[in-house]
Coordinates of N, CA and C in Angstrom, one line a residue:
X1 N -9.2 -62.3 33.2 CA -10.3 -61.7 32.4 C -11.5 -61.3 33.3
X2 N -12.0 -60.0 33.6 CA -13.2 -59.7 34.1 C -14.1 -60.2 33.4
X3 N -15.0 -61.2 34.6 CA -16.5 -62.0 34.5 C -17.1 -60.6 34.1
X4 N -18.3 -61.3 34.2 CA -19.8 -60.6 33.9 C -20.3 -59.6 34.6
X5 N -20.7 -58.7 34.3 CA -21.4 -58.0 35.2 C -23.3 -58.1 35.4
X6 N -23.5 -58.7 36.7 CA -25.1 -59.2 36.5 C -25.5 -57.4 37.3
X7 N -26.6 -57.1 35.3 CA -27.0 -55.9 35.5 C -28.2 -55.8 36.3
X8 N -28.9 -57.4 36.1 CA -30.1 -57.6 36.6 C -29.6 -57.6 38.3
X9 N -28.8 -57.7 38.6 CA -28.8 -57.2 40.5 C -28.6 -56.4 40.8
X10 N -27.5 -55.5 39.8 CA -27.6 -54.1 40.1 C -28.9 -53.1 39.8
X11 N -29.6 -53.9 39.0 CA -30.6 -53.0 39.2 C -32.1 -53.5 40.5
X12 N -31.8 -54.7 40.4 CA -32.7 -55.2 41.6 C -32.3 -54.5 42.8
X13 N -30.9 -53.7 43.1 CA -30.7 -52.8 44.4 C -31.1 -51.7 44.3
X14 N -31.2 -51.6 43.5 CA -31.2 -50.1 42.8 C -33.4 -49.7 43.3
X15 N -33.7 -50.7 43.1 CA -35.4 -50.5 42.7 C -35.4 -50.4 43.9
X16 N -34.6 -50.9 45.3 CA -34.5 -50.8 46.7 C -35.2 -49.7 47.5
X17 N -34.1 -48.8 46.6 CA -33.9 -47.7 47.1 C -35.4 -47.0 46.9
X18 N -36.3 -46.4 48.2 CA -37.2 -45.3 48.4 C -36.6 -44.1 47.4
X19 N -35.8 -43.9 47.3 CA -35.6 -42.0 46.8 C -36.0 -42.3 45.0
X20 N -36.1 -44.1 44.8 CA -36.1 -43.8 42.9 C -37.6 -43.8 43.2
X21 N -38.2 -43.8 44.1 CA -40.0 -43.9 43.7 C -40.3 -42.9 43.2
X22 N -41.0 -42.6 41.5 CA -41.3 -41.6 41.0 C -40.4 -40.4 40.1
X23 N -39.1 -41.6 40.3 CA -38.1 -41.0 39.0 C -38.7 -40.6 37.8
X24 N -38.1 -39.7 37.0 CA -38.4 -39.8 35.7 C -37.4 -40.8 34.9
X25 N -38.0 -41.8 33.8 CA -37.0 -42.5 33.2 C -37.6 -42.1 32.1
X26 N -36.3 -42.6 30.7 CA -36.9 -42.5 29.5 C -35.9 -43.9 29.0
X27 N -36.9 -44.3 28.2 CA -36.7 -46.2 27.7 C -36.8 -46.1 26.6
X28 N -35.7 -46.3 25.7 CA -35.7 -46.5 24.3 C -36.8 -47.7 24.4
X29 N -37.4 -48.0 23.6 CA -38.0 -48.9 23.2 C -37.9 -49.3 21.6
X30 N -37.5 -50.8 21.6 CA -37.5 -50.8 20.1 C -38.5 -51.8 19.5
X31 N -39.4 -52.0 20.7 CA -41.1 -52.4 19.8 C -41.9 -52.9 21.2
X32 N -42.8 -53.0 20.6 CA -44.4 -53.0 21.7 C -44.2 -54.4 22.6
X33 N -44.1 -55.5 21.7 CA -43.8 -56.9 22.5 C -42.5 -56.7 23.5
X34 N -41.2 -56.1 22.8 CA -40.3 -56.2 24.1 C -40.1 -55.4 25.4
X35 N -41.4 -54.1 25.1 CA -41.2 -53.1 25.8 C -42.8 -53.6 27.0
X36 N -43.4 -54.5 26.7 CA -44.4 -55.2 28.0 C -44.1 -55.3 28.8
X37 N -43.3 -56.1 28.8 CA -43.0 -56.6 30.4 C -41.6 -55.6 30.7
X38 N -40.9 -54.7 30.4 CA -40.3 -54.0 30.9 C -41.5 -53.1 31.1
X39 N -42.7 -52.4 31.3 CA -43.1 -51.2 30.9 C -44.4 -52.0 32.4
X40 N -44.6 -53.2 32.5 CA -45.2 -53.4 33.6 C -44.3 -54.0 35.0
X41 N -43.1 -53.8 34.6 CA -42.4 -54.4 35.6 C -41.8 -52.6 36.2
X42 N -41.4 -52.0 35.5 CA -40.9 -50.6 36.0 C -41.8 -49.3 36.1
X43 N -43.0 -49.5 35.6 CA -43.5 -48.4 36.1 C -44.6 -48.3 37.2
X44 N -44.5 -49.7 38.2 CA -44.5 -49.2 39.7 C -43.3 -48.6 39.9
X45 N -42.1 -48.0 39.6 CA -41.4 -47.7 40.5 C -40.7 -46.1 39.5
X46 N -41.0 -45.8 38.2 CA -40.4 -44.6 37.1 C -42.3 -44.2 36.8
X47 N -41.8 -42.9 36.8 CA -42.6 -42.6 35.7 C -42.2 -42.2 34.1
X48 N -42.9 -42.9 33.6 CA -41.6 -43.5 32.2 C -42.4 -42.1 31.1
X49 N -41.2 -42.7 30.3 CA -41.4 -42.2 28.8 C -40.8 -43.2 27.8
X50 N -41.7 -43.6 26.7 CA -40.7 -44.3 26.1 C -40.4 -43.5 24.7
X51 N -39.0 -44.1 24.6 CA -38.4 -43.0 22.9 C -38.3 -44.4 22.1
X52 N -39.7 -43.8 21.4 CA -39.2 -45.0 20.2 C -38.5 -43.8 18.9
X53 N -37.8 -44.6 18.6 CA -36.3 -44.0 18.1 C -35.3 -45.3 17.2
X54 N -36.2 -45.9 15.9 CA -35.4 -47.2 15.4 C -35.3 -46.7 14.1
X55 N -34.6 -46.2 13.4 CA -33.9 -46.0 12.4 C -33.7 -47.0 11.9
X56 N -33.1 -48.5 12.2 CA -32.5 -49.5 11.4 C -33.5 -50.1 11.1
X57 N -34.9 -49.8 11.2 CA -35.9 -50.5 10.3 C -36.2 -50.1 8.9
X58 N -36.0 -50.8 8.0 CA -35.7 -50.4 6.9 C -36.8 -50.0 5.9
X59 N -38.1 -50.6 6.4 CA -39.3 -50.5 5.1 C -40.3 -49.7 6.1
X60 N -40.5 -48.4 5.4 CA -41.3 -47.1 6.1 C -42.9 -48.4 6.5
X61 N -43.5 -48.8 5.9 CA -44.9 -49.9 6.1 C -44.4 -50.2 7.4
X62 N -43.2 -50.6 7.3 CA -43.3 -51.7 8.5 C -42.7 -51.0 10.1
X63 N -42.2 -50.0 9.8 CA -41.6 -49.1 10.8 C -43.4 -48.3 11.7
X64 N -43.6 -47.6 10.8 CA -44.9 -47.3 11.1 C -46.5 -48.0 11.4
X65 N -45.9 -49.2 11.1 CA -46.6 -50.6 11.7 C -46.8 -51.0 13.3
X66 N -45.1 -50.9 13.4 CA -44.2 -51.2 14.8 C -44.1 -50.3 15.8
X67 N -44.5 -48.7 15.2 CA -44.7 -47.5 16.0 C -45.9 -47.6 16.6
X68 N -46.5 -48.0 15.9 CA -48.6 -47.7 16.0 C -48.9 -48.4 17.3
X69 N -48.2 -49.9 16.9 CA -48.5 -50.5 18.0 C -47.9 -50.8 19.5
X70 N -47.0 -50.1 19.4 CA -46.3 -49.2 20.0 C -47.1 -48.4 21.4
X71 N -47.4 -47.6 20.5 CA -48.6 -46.5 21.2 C -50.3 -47.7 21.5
X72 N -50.8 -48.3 20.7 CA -51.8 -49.3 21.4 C -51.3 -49.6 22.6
X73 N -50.2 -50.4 22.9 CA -49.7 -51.2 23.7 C -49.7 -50.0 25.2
X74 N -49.5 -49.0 25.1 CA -49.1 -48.0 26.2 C -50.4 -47.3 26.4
X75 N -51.4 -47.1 25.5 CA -52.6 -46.6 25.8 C -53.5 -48.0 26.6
X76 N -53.3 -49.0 26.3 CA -53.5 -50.5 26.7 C -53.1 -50.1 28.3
X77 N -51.6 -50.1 28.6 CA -51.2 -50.5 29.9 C -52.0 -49.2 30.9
X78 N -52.1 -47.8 30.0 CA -52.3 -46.6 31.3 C -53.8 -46.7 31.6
X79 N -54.1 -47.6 31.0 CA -55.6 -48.7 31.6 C -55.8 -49.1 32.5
X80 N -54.6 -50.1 33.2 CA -54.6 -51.1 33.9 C -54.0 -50.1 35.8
X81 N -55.2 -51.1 36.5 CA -54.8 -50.4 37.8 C -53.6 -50.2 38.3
X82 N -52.7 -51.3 37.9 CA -51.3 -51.5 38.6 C -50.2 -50.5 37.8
X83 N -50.9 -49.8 36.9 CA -50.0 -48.7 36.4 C -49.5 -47.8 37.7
X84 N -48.9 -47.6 38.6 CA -48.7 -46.6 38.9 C -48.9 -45.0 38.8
X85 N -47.6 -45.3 38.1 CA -47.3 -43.9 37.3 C -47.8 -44.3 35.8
X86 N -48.3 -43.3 34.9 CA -48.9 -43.4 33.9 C -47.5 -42.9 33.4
X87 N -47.3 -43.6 31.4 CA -46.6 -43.9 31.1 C -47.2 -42.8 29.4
X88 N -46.4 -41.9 29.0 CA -45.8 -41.5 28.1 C -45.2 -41.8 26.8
X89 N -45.6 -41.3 25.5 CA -44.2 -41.5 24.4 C -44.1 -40.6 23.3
X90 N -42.4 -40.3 23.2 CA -42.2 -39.6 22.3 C -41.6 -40.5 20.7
X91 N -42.5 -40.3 19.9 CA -41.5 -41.0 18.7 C -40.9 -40.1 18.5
X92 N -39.6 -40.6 17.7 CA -38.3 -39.7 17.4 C -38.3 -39.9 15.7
X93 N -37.7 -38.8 15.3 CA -37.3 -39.3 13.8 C -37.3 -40.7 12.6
X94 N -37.7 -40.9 12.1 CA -37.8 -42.1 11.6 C -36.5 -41.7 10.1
X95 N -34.9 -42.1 10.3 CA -34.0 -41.5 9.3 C -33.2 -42.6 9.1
X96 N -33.7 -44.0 8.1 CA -32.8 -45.3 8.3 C -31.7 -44.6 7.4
X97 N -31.3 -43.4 6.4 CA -30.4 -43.2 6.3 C -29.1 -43.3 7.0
X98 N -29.3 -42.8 8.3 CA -28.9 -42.4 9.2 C -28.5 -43.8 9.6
X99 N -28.8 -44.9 9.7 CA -29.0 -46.1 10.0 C -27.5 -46.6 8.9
X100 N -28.3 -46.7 7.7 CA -26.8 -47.3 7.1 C -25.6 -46.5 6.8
X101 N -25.4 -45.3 7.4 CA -24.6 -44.5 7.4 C -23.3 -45.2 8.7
X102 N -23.9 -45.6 9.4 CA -23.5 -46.3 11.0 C -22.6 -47.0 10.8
X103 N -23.5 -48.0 9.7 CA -22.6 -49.6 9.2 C -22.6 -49.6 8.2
X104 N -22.2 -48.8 7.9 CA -21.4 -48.4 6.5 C -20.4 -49.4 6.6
X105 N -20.0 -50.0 5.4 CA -19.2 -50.9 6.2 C -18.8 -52.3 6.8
X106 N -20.5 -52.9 7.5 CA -20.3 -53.5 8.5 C -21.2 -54.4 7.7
X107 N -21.8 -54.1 6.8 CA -23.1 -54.8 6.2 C -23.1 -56.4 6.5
X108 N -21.7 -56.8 5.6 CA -22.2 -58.3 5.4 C -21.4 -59.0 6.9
X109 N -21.1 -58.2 8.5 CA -20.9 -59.4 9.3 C -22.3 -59.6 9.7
X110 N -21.8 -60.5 11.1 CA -22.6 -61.3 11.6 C -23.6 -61.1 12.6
X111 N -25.3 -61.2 12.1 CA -25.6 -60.5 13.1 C -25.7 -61.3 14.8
X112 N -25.9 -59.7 15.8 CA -25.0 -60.2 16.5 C -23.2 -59.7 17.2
X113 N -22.9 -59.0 15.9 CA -21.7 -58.8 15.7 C -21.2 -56.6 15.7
X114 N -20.0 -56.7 15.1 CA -20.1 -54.6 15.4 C -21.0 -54.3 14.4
X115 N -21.4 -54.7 14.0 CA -22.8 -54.1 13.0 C -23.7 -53.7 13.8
X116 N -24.6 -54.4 14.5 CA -25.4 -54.5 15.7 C -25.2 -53.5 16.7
X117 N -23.7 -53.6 17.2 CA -22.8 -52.7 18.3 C -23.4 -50.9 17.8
X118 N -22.4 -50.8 16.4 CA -23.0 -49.9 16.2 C -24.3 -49.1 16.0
X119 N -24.9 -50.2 15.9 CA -26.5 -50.0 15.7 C -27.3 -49.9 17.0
X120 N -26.9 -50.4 18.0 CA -27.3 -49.8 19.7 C -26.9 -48.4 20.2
X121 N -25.5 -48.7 19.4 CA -24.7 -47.4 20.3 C -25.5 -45.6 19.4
X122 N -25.9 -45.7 17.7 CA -26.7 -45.3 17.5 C -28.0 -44.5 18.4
X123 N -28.9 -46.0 18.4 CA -30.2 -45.7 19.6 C -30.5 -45.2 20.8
X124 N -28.8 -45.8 21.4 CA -28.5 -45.1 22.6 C -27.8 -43.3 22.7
X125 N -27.7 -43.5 21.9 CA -26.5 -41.8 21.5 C -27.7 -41.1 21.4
X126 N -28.9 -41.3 20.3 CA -30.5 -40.2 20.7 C -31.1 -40.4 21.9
X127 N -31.4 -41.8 22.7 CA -31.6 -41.5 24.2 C -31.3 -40.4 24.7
X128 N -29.9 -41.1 25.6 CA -29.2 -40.5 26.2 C -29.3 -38.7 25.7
X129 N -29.1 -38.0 24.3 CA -29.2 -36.8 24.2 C -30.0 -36.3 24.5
X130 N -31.8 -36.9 24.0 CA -32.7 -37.0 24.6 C -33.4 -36.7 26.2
X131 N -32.3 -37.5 27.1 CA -32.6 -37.6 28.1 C -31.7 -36.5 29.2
X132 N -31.0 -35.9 28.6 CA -30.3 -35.1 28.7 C -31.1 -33.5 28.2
X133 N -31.5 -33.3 27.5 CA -32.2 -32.0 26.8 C -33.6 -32.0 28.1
X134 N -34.1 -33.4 28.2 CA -35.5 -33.5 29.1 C -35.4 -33.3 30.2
X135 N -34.3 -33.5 30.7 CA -33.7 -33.3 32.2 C -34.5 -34.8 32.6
X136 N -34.1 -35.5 32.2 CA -35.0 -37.1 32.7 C -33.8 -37.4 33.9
X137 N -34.2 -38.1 34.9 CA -33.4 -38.5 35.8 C -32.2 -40.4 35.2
X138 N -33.2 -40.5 34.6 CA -32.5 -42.2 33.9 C -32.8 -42.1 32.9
X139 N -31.9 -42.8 31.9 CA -32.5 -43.5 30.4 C -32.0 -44.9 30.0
X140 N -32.2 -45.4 29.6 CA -32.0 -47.2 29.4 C -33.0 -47.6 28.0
X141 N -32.8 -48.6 27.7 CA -33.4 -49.2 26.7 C -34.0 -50.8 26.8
X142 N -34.9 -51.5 26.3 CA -35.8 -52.3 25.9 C -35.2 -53.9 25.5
X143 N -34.0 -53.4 24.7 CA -33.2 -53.9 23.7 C -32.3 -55.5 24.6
X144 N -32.1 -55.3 26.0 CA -31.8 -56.2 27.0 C -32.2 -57.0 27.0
X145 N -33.8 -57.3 27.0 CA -34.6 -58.2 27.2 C -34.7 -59.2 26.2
X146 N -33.9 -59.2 25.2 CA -33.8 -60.5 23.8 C -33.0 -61.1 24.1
X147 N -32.7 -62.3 24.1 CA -32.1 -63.3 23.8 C -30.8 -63.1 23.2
X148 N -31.2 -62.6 21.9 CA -30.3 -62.2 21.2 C -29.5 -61.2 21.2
X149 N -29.9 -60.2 21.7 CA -28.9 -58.8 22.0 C -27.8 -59.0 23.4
X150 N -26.9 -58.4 23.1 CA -25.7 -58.3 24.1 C -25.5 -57.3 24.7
X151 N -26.5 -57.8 26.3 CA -26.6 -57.1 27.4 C -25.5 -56.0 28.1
X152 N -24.0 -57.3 28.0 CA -23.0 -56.5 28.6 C -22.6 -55.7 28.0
X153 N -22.6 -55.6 26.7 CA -22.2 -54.4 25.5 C -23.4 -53.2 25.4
X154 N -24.4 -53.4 25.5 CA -25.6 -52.4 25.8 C -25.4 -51.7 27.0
X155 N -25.1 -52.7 27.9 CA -24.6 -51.4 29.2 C -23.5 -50.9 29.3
X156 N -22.6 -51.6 28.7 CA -21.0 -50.9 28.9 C -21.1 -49.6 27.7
X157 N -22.2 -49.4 26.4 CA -22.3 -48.6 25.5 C -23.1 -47.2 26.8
X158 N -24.4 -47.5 27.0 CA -25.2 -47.0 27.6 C -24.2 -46.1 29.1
X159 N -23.5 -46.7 29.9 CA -22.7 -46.3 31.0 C -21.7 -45.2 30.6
X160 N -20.7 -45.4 29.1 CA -20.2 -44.3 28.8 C -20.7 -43.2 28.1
X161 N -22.4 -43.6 27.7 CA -22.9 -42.3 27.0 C -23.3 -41.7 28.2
X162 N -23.9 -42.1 29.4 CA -24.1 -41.8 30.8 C -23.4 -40.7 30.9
X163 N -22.0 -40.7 31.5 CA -20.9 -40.0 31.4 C -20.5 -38.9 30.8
X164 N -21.0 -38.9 29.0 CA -20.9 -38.2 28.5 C -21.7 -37.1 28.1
X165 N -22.8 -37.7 28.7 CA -24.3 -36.3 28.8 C -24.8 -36.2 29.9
X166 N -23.9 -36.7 31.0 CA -24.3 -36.4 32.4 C -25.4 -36.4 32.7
X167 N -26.6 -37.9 32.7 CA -27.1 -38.3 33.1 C -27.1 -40.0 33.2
X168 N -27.7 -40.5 34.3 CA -28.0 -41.8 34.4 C -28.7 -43.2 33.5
X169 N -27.4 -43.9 33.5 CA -28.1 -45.1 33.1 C -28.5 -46.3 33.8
X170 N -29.8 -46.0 33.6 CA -30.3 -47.6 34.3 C -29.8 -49.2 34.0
X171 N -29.1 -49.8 34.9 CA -28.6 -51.0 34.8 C -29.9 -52.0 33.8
X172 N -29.7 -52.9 32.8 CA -30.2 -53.7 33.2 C -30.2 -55.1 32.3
X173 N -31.1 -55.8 32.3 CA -30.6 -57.3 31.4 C -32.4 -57.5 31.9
X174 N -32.6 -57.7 31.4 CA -34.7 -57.7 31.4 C -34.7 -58.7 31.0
X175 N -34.5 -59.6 30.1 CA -34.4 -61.0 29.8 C -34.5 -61.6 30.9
X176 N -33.6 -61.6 32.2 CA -33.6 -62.3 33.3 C -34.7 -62.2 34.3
X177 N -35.0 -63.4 35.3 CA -36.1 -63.1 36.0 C -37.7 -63.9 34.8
X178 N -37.4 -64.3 34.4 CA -38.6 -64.4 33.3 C -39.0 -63.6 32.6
X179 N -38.2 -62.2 32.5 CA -38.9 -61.0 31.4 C -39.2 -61.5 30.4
X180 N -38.2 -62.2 29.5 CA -38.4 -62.8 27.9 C -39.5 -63.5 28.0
X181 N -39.5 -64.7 28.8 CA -40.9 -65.4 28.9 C -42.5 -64.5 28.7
X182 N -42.0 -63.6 29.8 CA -43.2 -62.8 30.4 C -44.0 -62.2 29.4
X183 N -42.6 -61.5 28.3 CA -43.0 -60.7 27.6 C -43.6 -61.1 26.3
X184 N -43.3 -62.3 26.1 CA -44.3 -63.3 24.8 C -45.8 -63.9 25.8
X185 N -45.6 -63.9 26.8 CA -46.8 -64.1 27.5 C -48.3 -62.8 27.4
X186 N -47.4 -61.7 27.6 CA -48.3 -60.0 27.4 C -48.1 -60.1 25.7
X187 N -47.1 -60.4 25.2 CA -47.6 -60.1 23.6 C -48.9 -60.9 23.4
X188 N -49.4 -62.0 23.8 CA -50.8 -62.9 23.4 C -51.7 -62.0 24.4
X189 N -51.7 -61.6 25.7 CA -52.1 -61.2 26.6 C -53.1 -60.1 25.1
X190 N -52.2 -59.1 24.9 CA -52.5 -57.7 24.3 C -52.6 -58.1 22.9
X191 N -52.5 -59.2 22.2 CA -52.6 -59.6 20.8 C -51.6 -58.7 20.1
X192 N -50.2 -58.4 20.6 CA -49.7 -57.3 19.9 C -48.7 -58.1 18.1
X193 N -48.7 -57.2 17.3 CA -47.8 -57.5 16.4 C -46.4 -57.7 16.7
X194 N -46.1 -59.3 16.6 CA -44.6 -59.3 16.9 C -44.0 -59.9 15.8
X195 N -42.3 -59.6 15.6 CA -41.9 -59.5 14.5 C -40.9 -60.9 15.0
X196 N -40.2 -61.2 13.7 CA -39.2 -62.4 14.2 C -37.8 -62.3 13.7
X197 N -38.0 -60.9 12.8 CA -36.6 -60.0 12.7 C -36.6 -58.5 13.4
X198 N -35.1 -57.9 13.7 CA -34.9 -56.5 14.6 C -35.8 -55.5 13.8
X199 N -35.8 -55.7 12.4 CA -35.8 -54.7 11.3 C -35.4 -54.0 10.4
X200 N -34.2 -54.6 10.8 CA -33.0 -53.9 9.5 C -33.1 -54.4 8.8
X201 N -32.6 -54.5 7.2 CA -32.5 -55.2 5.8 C -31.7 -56.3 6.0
X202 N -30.5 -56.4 7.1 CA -29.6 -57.4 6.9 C -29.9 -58.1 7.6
X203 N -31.0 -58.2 9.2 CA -31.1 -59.0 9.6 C -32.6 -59.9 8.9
X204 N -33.4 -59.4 8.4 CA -34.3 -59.7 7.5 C -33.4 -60.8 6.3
X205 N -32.8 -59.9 6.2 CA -31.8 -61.1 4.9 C -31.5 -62.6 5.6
X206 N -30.8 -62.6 6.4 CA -30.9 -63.4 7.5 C -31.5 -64.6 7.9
X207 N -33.0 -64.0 8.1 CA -33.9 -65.0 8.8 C -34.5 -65.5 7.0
X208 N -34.6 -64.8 6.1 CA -35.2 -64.9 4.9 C -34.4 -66.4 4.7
X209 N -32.7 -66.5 5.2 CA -31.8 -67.6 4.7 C -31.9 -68.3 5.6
X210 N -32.7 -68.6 6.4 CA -32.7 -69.1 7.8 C -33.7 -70.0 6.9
X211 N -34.9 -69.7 6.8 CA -36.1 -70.2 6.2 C -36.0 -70.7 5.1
X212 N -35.2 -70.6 4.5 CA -35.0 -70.9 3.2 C -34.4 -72.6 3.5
X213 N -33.4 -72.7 4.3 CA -32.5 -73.8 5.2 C -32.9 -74.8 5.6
X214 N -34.5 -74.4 6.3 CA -34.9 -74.9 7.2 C -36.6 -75.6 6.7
X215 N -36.4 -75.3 5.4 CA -37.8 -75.8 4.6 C -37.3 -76.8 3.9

């Protein structure tokens, strides 16, 4: 069975390289707290754009909550000296239709499970088109840096949409190195709104039965 692929070293050679100084990247982002410490660790080295682009949030209040601060969090960072390159964003459609159209289907597995799969490969399919239409040199996503999301399935999704709109994907697993840490560190840092579900209905359902368990 093929081991792992550690994306976090492929991309630590990658940042090596002189010729990425002042790439264009574009970073799905799928909220303000997980996109910190990616968004101050990479933009000494991209000049970014992030595509917030989350359909699977299901209640318009709360989607438009997570946008807002979003944009705080990025007007916040193109503040700070160690910005490099100043840092950009495009919101994308807001169509959770579009969302349970995906997982159709998939509703009651596990999250975690092809529900989820589908619901990256989603996020990543407007990237990547995205990044493609912009002529962006890389696109990658935010989504790495949880705990809970599956890195090697995010990049092995992310690598053949690469392929298929002929541009690059940025390796990576942000979690590692202390990103996760870091990035509940800048969420207090920045007071930002952080949530304790992705946003969808079913993973909400989820934590609702989690609490419920655990009281």
């Amino acid at each position: 069975m093929q081991g792992k692929i550690n994306y976090q070293k492929l991309l630590d050679e990658l940042l090596l390289e002189e010729s990425i100084k002042g790439k264009r990247l574009l970073l799905h982002s799928c909220c303000a707290p997980c996109s910190s410490y990616v968004l101050t660790y990479l933009s000494k080295y991209f000049a970014i754009t992030v595509f917030y682009y989350n359909p699977n949030i299901s209640e318009q209040d709360e989607y438009r909550k997570r946008v807002e601060e979003q944009k705080r969090l990025i007007a916040l960072l193109n503040e700070q000296p160690d910005t490099i390159y100043p840092i950009n964003v495009i919101e994308g459609s807001y169509e959770p239709q579009r969302f349970y159209e995906t997982v159709r289907g998939y509703e009651d597995y596990a999250e975690g499970g092809e529900r989820c799969f589908r619901c990256y490969r989603l996020r990543l399919l407007e990237t990547a088109k995205l990044a493609r239409e912009k002529q962006f040199d890389f696109f990658t996503t935010t989504l790495t840096i949880s705990p809970l999301k599956n890195a090697q399935k995010l990049n092995e999704i992310g690598s053949r949409l690469a392929e298929e709109y002929h541009v690059a994907c940025l390796p990576s697993d942000f979690k590692k190195k202390g990103g996760y840490l870091r990035s509940i560190e800048l969420s207090r840092q920045y007071d930002l709104y952080r949530q304790d579900y992705c946003g969808c209905v079913f993973s909400k359902r989820e934590r609702d039965k989690r609490i419920v368990q655990e009281s």
